[in-house]
Coordinates of N, CA and C in Angstrom, one line a residue:
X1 N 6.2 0.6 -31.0 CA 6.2 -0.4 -32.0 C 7.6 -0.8 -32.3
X2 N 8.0 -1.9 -32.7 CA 9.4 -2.5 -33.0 C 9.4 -2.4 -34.2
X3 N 8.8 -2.5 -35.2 CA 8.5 -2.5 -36.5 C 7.8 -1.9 -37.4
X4 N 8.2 -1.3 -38.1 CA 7.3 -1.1 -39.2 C 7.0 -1.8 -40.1
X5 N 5.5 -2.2 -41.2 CA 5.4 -3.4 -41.9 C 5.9 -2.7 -43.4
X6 N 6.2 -4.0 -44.1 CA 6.3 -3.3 -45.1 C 5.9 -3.6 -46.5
X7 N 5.3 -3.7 -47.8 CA 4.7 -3.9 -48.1 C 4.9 -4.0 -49.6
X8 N 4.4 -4.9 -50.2 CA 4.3 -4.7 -51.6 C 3.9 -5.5 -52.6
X9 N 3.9 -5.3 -54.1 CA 3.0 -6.0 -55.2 C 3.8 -6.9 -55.9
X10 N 3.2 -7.6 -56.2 CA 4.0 -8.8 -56.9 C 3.1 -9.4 -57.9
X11 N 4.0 -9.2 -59.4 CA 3.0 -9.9 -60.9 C 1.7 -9.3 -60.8
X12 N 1.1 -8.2 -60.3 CA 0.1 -7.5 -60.1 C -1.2 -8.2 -59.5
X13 N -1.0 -9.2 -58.7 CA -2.0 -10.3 -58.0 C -1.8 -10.4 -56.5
X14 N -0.3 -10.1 -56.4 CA 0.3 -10.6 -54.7 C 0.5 -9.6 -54.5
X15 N 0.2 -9.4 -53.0 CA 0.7 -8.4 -52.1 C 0.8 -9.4 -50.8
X16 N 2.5 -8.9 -50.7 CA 3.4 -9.3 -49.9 C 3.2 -8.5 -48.5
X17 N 3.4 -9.1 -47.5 CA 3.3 -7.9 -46.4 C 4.4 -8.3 -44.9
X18 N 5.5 -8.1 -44.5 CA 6.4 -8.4 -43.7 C 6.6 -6.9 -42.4
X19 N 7.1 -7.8 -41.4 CA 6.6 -7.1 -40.4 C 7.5 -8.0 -39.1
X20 N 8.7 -7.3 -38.0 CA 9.4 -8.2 -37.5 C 8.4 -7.7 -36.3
X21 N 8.5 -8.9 -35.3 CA 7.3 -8.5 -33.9 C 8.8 -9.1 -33.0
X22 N 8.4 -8.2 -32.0 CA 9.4 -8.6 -31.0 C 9.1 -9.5 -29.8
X23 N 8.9 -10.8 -30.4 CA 8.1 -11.6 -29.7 C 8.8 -13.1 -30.6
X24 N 9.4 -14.0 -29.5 CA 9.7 -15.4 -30.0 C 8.5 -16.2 -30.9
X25 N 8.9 -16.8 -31.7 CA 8.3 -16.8 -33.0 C 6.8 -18.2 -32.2
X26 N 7.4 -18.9 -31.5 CA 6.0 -19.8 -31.3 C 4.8 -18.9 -30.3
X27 N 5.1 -17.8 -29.8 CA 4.3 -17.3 -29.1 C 3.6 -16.5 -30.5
X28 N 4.2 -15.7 -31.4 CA 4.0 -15.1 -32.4 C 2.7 -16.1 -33.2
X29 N 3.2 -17.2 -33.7 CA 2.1 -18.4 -34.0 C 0.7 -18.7 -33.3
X30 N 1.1 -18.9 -32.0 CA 0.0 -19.2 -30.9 C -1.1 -18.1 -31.4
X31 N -0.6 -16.6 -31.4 CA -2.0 -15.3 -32.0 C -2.9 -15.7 -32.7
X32 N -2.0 -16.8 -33.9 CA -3.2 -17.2 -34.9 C -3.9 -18.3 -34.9
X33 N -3.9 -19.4 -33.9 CA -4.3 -20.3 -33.6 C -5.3 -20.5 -32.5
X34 N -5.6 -19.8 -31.6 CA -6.5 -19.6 -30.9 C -7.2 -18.0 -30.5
X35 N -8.5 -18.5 -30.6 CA -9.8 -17.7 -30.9 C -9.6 -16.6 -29.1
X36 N -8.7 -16.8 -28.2 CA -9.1 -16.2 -27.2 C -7.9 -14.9 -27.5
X37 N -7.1 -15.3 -28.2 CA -6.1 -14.5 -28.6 C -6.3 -13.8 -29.3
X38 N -7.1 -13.8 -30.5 CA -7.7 -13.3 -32.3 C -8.8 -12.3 -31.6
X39 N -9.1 -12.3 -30.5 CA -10.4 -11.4 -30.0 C -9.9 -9.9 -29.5
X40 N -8.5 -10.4 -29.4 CA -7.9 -8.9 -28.8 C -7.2 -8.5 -29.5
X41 N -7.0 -9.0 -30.3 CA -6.4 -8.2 -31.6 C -6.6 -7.7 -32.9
X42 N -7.4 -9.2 -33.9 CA -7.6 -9.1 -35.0 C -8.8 -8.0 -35.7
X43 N -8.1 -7.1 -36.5 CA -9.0 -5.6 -37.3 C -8.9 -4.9 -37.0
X44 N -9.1 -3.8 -37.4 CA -8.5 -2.7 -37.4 C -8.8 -1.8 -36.1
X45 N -8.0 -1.1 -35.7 CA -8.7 0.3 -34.4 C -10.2 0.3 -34.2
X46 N -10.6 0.1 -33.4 CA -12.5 0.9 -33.5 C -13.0 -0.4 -34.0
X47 N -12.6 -1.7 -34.2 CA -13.2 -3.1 -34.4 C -13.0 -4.1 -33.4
X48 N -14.4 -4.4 -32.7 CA -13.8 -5.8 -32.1 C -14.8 -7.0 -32.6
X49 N -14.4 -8.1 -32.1 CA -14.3 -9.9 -33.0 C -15.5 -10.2 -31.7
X50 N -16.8 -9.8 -32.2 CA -18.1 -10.6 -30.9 C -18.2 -12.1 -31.3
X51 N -17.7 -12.5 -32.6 CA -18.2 -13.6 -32.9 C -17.0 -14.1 -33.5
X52 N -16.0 -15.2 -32.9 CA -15.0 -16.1 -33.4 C -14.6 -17.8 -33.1
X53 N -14.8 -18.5 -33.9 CA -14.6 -19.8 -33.9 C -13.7 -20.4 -34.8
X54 N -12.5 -21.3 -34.0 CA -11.4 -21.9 -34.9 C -11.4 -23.0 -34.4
X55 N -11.4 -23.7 -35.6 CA -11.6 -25.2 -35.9 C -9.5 -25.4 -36.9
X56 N -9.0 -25.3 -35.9 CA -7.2 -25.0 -36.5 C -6.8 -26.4 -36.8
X57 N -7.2 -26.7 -37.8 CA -6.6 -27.6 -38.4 C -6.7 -27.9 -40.6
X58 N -6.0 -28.3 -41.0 CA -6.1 -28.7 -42.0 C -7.8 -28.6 -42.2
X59 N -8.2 -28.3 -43.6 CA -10.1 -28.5 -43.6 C -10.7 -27.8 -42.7
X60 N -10.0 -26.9 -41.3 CA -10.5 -26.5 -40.4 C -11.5 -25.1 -41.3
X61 N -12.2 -24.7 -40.5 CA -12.7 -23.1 -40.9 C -12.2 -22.0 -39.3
X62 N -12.4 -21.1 -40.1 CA -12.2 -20.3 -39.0 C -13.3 -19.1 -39.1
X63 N -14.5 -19.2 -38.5 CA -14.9 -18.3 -39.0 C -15.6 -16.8 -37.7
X64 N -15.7 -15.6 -38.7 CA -15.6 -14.3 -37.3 C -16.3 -13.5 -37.6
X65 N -16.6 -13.0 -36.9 CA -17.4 -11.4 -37.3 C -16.7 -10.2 -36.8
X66 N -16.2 -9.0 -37.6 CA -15.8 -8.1 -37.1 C -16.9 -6.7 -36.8
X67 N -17.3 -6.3 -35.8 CA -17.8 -5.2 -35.7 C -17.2 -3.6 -35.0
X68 N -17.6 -2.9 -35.7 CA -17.5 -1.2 -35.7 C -17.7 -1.0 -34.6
X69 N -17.2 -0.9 -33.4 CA -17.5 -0.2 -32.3 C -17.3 1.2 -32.0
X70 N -16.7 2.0 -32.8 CA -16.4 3.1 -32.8 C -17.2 4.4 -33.2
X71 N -17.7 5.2 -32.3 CA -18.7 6.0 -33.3 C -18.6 7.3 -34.2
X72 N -16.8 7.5 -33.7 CA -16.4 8.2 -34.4 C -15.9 7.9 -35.9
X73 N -15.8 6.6 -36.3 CA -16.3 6.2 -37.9 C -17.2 6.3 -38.9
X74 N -18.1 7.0 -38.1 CA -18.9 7.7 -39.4 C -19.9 6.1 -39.9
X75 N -20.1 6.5 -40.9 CA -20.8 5.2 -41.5 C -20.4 4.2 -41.4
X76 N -19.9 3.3 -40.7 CA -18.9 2.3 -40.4 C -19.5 1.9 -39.1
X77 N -20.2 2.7 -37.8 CA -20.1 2.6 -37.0 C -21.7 1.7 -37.2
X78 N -21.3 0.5 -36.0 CA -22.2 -0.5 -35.6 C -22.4 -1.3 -37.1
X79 N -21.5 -1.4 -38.3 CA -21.4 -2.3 -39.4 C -20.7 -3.4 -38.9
X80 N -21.2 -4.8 -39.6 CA -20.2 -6.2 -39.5 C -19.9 -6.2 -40.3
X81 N -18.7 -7.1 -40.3 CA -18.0 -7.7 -41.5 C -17.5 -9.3 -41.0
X82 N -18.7 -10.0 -41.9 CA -18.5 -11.6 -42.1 C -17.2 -12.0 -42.5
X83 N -16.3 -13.3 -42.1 CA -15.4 -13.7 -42.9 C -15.1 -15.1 -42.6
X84 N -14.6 -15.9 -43.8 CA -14.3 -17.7 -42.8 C -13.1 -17.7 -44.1
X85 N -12.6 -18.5 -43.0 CA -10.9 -18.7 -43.5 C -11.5 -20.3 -43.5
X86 N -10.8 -21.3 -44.9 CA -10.1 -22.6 -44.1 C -9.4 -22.8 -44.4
X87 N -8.2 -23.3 -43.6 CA -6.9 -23.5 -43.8 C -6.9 -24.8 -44.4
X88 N -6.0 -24.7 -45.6 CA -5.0 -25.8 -45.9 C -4.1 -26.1 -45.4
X89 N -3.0 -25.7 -44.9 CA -2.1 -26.4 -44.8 C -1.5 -25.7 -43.3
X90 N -1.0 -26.6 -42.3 CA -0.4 -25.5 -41.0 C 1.0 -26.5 -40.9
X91 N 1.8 -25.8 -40.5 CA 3.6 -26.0 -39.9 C 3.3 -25.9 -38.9
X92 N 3.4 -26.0 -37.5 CA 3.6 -25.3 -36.4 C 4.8 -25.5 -36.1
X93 N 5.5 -24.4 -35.8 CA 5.2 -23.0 -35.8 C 5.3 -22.2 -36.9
X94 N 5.7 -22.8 -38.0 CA 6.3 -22.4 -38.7 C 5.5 -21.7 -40.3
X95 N 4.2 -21.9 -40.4 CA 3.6 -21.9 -41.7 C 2.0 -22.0 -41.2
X96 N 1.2 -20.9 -42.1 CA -0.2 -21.3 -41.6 C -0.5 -21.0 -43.4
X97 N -1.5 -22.0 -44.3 CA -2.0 -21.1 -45.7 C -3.1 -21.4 -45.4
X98 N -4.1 -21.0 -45.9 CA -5.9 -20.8 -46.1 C -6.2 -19.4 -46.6
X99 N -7.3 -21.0 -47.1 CA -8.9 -19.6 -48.6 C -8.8 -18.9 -47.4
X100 N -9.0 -17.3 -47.6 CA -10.5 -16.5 -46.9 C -11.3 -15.6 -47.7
X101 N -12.4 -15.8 -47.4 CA -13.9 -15.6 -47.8 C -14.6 -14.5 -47.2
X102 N -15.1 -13.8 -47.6 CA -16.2 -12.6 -47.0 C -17.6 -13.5 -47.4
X103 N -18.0 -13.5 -45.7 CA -18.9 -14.5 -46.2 C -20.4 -13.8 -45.1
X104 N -21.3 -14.7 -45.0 CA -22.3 -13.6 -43.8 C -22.2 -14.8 -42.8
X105 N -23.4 -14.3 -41.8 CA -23.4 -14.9 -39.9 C -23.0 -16.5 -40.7
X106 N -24.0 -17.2 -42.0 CA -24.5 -18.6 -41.3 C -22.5 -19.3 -42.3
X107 N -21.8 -17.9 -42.5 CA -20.9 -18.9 -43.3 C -21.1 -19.5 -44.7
X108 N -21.8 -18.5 -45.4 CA -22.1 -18.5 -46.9 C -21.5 -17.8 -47.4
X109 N -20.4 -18.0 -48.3 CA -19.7 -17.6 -49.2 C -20.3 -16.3 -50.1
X110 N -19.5 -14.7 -49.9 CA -20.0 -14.2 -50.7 C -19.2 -13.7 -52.3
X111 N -20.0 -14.9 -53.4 CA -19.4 -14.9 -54.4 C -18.7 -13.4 -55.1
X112 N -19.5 -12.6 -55.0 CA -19.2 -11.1 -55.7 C -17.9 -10.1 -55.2
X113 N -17.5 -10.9 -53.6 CA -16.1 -10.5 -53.3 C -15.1 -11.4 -53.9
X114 N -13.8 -10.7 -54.0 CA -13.0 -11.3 -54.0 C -12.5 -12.7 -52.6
X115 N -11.9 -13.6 -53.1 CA -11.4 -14.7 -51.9 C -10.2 -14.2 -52.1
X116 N -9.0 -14.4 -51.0 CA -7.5 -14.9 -51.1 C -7.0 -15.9 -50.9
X117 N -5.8 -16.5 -51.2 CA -4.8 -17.5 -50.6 C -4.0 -16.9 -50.2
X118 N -4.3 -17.2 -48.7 CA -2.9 -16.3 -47.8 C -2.1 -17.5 -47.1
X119 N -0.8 -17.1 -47.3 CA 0.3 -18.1 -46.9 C 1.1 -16.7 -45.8
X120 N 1.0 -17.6 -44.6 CA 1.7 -16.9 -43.7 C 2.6 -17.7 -43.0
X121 N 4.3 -16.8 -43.3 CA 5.3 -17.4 -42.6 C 6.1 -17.1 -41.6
X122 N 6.2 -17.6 -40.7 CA 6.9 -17.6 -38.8 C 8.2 -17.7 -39.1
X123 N 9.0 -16.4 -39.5 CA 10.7 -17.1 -39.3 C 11.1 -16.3 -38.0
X124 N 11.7 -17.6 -37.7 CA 12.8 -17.6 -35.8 C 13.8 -16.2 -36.4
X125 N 13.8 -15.3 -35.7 CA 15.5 -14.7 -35.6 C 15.6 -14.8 -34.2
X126 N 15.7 -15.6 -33.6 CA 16.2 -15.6 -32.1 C 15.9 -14.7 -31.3
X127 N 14.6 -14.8 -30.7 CA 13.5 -14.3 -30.0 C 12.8 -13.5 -30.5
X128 N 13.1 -12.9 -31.9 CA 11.9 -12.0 -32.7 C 11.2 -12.8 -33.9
X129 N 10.3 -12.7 -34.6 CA 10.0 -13.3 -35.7 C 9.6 -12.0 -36.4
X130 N 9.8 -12.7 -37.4 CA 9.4 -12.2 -39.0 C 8.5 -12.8 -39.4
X131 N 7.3 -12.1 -39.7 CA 6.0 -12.5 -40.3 C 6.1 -12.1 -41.7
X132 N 5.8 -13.0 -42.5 CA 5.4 -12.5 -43.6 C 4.2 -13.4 -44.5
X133 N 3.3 -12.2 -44.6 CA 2.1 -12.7 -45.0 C 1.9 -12.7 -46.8
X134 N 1.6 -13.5 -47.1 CA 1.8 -13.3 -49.1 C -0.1 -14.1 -49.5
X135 N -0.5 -12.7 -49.8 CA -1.7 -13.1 -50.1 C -1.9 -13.4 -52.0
X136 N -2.4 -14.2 -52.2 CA -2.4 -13.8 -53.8 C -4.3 -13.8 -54.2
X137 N -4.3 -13.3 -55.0 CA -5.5 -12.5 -55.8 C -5.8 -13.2 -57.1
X138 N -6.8 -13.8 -57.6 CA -7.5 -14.2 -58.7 C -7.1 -13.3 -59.8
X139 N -6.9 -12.1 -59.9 CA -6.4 -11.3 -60.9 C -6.0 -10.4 -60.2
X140 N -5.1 -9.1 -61.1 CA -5.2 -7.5 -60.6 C -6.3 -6.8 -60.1
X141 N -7.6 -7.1 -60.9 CA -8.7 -6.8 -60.3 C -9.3 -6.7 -58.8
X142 N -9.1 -8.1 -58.5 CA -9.6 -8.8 -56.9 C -8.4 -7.6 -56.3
X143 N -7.2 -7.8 -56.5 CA -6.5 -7.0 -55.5 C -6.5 -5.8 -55.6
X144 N -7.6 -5.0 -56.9 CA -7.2 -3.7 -56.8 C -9.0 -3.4 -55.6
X145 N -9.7 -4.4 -55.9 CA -10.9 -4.4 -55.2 C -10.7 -4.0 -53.8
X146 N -9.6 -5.6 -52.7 CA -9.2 -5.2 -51.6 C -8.6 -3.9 -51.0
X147 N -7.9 -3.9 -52.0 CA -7.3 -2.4 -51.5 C -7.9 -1.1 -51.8
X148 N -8.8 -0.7 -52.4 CA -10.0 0.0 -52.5 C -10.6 0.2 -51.3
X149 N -11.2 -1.1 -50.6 CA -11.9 -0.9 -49.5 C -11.0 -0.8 -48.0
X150 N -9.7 -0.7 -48.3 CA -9.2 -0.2 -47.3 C -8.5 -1.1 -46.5
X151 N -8.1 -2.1 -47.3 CA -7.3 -3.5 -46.9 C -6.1 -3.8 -45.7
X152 N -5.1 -2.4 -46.7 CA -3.7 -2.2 -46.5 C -3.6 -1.4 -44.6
X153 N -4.2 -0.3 -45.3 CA -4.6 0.1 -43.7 C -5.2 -0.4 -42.6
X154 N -5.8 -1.4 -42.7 CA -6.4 -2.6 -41.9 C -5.6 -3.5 -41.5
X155 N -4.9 -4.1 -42.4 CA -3.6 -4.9 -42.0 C -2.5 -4.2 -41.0
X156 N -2.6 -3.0 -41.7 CA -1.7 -2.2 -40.7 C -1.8 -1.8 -39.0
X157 N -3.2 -1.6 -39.2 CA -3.5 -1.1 -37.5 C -4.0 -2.7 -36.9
X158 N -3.8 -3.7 -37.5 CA -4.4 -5.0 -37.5 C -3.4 -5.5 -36.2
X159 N -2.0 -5.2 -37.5 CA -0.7 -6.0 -36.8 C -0.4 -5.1 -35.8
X160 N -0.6 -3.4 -35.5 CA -0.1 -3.6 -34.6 C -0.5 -3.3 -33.7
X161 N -2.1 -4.0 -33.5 CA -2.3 -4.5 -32.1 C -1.9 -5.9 -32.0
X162 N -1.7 -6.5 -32.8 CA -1.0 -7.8 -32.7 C 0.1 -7.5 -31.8
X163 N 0.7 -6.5 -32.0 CA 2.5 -6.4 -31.6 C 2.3 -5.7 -30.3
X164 N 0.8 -5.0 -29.9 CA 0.7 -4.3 -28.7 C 0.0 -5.7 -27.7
X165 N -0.3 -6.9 -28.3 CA -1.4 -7.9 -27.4 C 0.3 -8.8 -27.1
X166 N 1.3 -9.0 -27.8 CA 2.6 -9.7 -27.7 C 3.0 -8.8 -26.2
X167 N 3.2 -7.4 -26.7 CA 3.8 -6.9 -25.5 C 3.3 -6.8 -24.3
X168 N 2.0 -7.5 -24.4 CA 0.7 -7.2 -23.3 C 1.1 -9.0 -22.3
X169 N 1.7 -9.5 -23.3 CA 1.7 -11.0 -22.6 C 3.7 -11.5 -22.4
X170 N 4.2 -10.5 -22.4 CA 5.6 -11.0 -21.9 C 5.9 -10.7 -20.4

């Protein structure tokens, strides 16, 4: 791995999360904009994406299912986890923000989780980028909720198969 991520809280709502990939920053982009790319990488170890659709644009949704393939997870194993993002606003390459939602198959919002606003930013350092993802939280609560269920370490083994699918395509 080229990087370690790194992490942290902000006004007790935001968690910040940065992470340099050693990968030119429009290829780094392309990961999150197409669904053939988001299948090999996105969630944690022991999860793959059977069900992903991105509609990448402004108003777009993006919505997935993550499942437990692993049987050494214990209770976890053969669980989904619903979710639909829609983006507000995209830069290319430069900026992606959108709601995301824990939601179930048909794309029904589930009210009793927390949502976030995640703004994620693509900066160039000349052939590597710097991601930094800044989610914010409805209150302290919502984000003590996410990270309860195991958020942080999810993001973590998230990105670096992100950083293992970059090295897989140079």
């Amino acid at each position: 791995m080229s990087n370690n991520m790194v992490s942290r809280v902000e006004n007790d709502r935001f968690l910040v999360l940065e992470r340099v990939f050693d990968a030119p920053r429009e290829l780094v982009f392309q990961m999150f904009k197409e669904a053939e790319h988001i299948k090999h990488w996105w969630g944690p170890r022991g999860w793959e994406i059977p069900v992903c659709s991105i509609d990448f644009r402004p108003g777009g949704v993006w919505h997935y299912c993550m499942k437990c393939v692993d049987p050494n997870q214990g209770t976890f194993y053969g669980m989904e986890s619903w979710a639909k993002a829609v983006y507000e606003e995209i830069v290319e390459p430069e900026k992606i923000i959108y709601n995301d939602y824990f939601c179930d198959a048909e794309g029904n919002i589930n009210e009793s989780l927390p949502s976030t606003l995640i703004t994620l930013d693509f900066i160039d350092l000349g052939g590597k980028t710097k991601l930094i993802n800044r989610a914010e939280y409805t209150s302290a609560e919502a984000l003590k909720t996410v990270m309860d269920m195991g958020m942080l370490q999810g993001i973590t083994e998230t990105w670096n198969r992100l950083e293992e699918r970059l090295e897989s395509l140079k």
